[in-house]
Every structure is written in C-alpha cells, then in structure tokens.
Coordinates of C-alpha atoms in Angstrom, one line a residue:
M1 CA 0.0 0.0 0.0
S2 CA 1.2 3.5 -0.8
N3 CA 2.0 6.2 1.7
Y4 CA -0.8 8.6 1.0
T5 CA -0.4 12.3 1.7
H6 CA -3.9 13.7 0.8
I7 CA -7.0 11.6 1.0
L8 CA -10.3 12.9 -0.4
V9 CA -13.5 11.4 0.9
A10 CA -16.5 11.8 -1.4
I11 CA -19.4 12.2 1.1
D12 CA -23.0 11.9 0.0
F13 CA -24.6 12.1 3.5
S14 CA -26.1 8.6 3.0
D15 CA -26.7 6.3 5.9
W16 CA -23.3 4.8 5.1
S17 CA -21.3 8.0 5.2
A18 CA -20.0 7.3 8.7
Q19 CA -18.7 3.9 7.7
I20 CA -16.9 5.4 4.7
L21 CA -15.5 8.3 6.8
E22 CA -14.2 5.9 9.5
K23 CA -12.2 4.0 6.9
A24 CA -10.7 7.2 5.5
I25 CA -9.8 8.4 9.0
E26 CA -8.1 5.1 9.7
I27 CA -5.9 5.4 6.5
A28 CA -5.3 9.2 7.1
S29 CA -4.1 8.5 10.6
R30 CA -1.9 5.7 9.6
N31 CA -0.3 7.8 6.9
N32 CA -0.4 11.2 8.7
A33 CA -2.2 12.4 5.5
Q34 CA -4.3 15.4 5.0
L35 CA -8.0 14.5 4.9
S36 CA -10.5 16.4 2.8
L37 CA -14.3 15.8 2.8
L38 CA -16.1 16.9 -0.3
H39 CA -19.9 16.9 -0.8
V40 CA -21.2 17.8 -4.2
V41 CA -24.6 19.5 -4.3
E42 CA -26.0 18.4 -7.6
Y43 CA -28.9 20.7 -8.6
L44 CA -31.3 19.3 -11.0
P45 CA -34.2 21.5 -12.0
P46 CA -37.7 19.9 -11.9
I47 CA -38.7 18.1 -15.1
D48 CA -42.2 18.3 -16.5
S49 CA -44.0 15.4 -18.2
A50 CA -42.5 16.3 -21.6
Y51 CA -39.0 16.0 -20.0
E52 CA -38.3 19.7 -20.3
P53 CA -36.8 21.6 -17.4
M54 CA -39.3 23.7 -15.5
L55 CA -38.0 27.2 -14.9
T56 CA -40.9 28.6 -13.0
S57 CA -40.4 30.6 -9.8
N58 CA -42.6 28.1 -7.9
W59 CA -39.8 25.5 -8.2
A60 CA -36.9 27.9 -7.6
I61 CA -34.5 26.4 -5.1
D62 CA -31.9 28.7 -3.7
E63 CA -28.5 27.2 -4.5
T64 CA -26.8 29.2 -1.7
E65 CA -29.2 27.7 0.8
M66 CA -28.4 24.2 -0.5
L67 CA -24.7 24.8 -0.2
N68 CA -25.1 26.3 3.3
H69 CA -27.1 23.3 4.4
A70 CA -24.4 21.0 3.0
R71 CA -21.7 22.9 4.8
E72 CA -23.6 22.7 8.1
T73 CA -24.0 18.9 7.6
L74 CA -20.3 18.6 6.9
E75 CA -19.6 20.5 10.1
Q76 CA -21.9 18.2 12.1
L77 CA -20.2 15.2 10.6
S78 CA -16.8 16.6 11.5
Q79 CA -17.9 17.2 15.1
K80 CA -19.5 13.8 15.4
H81 CA -16.3 12.1 14.3
Q82 CA -14.0 14.5 16.2
L83 CA -12.1 15.4 13.1
D84 CA -10.5 18.4 14.8
K85 CA -8.7 16.0 17.1
L86 CA -7.0 14.1 14.3
P87 CA -3.2 14.6 14.1
C88 CA -3.6 15.6 10.4
A89 CA -5.1 18.6 8.6
V90 CA -8.8 18.3 7.7
Q91 CA -10.7 20.3 5.1
L92 CA -14.4 20.4 4.5
K93 CA -15.8 21.5 1.2
A94 CA -19.3 21.7 -0.3
Q95 CA -19.4 22.4 -4.0
L96 CA -22.2 22.9 -6.5
G97 CA -21.9 20.9 -9.7
T98 CA -21.8 17.3 -10.9
P99 CA -20.0 14.8 -8.7
K100 CA -17.7 13.4 -11.4
H101 CA -16.5 16.8 -12.5
E102 CA -16.2 18.3 -9.0
I103 CA -14.3 15.3 -7.6
S104 CA -12.0 15.4 -10.6
A105 CA -11.3 19.1 -10.2
Y106 CA -10.7 18.8 -6.5
V107 CA -8.2 15.9 -7.0
E108 CA -6.3 18.0 -9.6
Q109 CA -6.3 21.3 -7.6
H110 CA -5.3 19.7 -4.3
N111 CA -3.0 16.9 -5.5
C112 CA -5.0 14.1 -3.8
D113 CA -3.5 10.7 -4.1
L114 CA -6.4 8.6 -2.7
I115 CA -10.2 8.9 -3.1
V116 CA -12.4 7.0 -0.6
L117 CA -16.0 6.5 -1.5
G118 CA -18.8 3.9 -1.0
S119 CA -19.7 1.0 -3.2
H120 CA -22.9 -1.1 -3.1
G121 CA -22.9 -4.9 -3.1
R122 CA -25.1 -5.4 -6.2
H123 CA -24.4 -6.9 -9.6
G124 CA -22.5 -5.3 -12.5
I125 CA -19.8 -2.6 -12.2
Q126 CA -22.3 0.3 -12.5
L127 CA -24.6 -1.2 -9.9
L128 CA -21.6 -2.3 -7.8
L129 CA -20.2 1.2 -7.5
G130 CA -23.1 3.4 -8.5
S131 CA -22.9 5.9 -11.3
T132 CA -20.7 8.5 -9.5
A133 CA -18.2 5.9 -8.2
N134 CA -18.1 4.3 -11.6
A135 CA -17.3 7.6 -13.3
V136 CA -14.7 8.4 -10.7
L137 CA -13.1 4.9 -11.1
H138 CA -12.4 5.4 -14.8
E139 CA -11.4 9.1 -14.7
M140 CA -9.1 9.7 -11.8
P141 CA -5.3 9.9 -11.8
C142 CA -5.0 8.5 -8.3
D143 CA -5.8 5.4 -6.3
I144 CA -9.5 4.8 -5.3
L145 CA -10.8 2.9 -2.4
A146 CA -14.3 1.7 -2.8
V147 CA -15.6 0.8 0.7
K148 CA -18.2 -1.9 0.6
I149 CA -21.3 -0.6 2.3
G150 CA -24.5 -2.3 3.3
K151 CA -26.5 -3.6 6.2
N152 CA -23.9 -6.3 7.2
K153 CA -21.3 -3.6 8.2

C-alpha cells in the first residue's frame, strides 16, 4: 500500500457516510495524511411530463441555501467524528456541480493521491459502485478505495 499524503472522501450524506469516513480516518491517521471531505450538491431542475426543465419561480431552489445546508451537515459530521482531534489537517468542502466533475477538479487542484467512497454490493460494475463511483473509477489519476457498504457492516 502506498504512503498517502492527501485523502479525499467523497461524502453523499447517505446512511453509510459514517462507515466510509471511518475507513478514511483510519488510513489518514496511519499515513499522517491530510483529509478532505467533499460533498457535491447536484442541482437538477424539476422536469415536466414532456421531459423539459421547468423554470418557474414556484420551483426555484436557492443554490446558496443548498450549499449552506451541505456545509452545516459537513460540520456536524466533523464534530461527530471529532475530526478536529486528528493529528492531520482536515478540510471540509461543499461544492455545487456534478459529482464526477467536481471530484476530478478537486483531485487535480489539491493533489489528492487517494479517493475514498462507498460501493454497493449489487451486480455489474455500474450497480456495484453506483454511477458516481463508476465515473470516478475510470477518470481519476490517483488510487481509489471503494468501501463496501451495506447492512452487514
């Protein structure tokens, strides 16, 4: 196993986020690596029955509010897992965009050498990893750890 220096955790706030984060904390502590948590807020406008985006003010969702909520949730996750007590640097980031693009950009900008994310125990590579993890797997220039998630953990 490599000696990692900067670990990125792609957090989606699912029920299994804690399990994924714990694995990343373990690796970061062992390697004295920087730990970054990234949550991507993917805004998709409502679609009408003709599959056209609906751009009415009734459906307007404030992107700033969504990002603020994501930041608050990251802070709560950080406090719950006592990330401020880790011997390594920790960064929390909420970003608006598409997960594949934002994860890729973050890895490039911050020289991450490991991405930790969750995988589902289903059939087929897309189902096994999920669409975001599958996209990340094939596009990233660094190692990727897909933590198996599920009810048996």
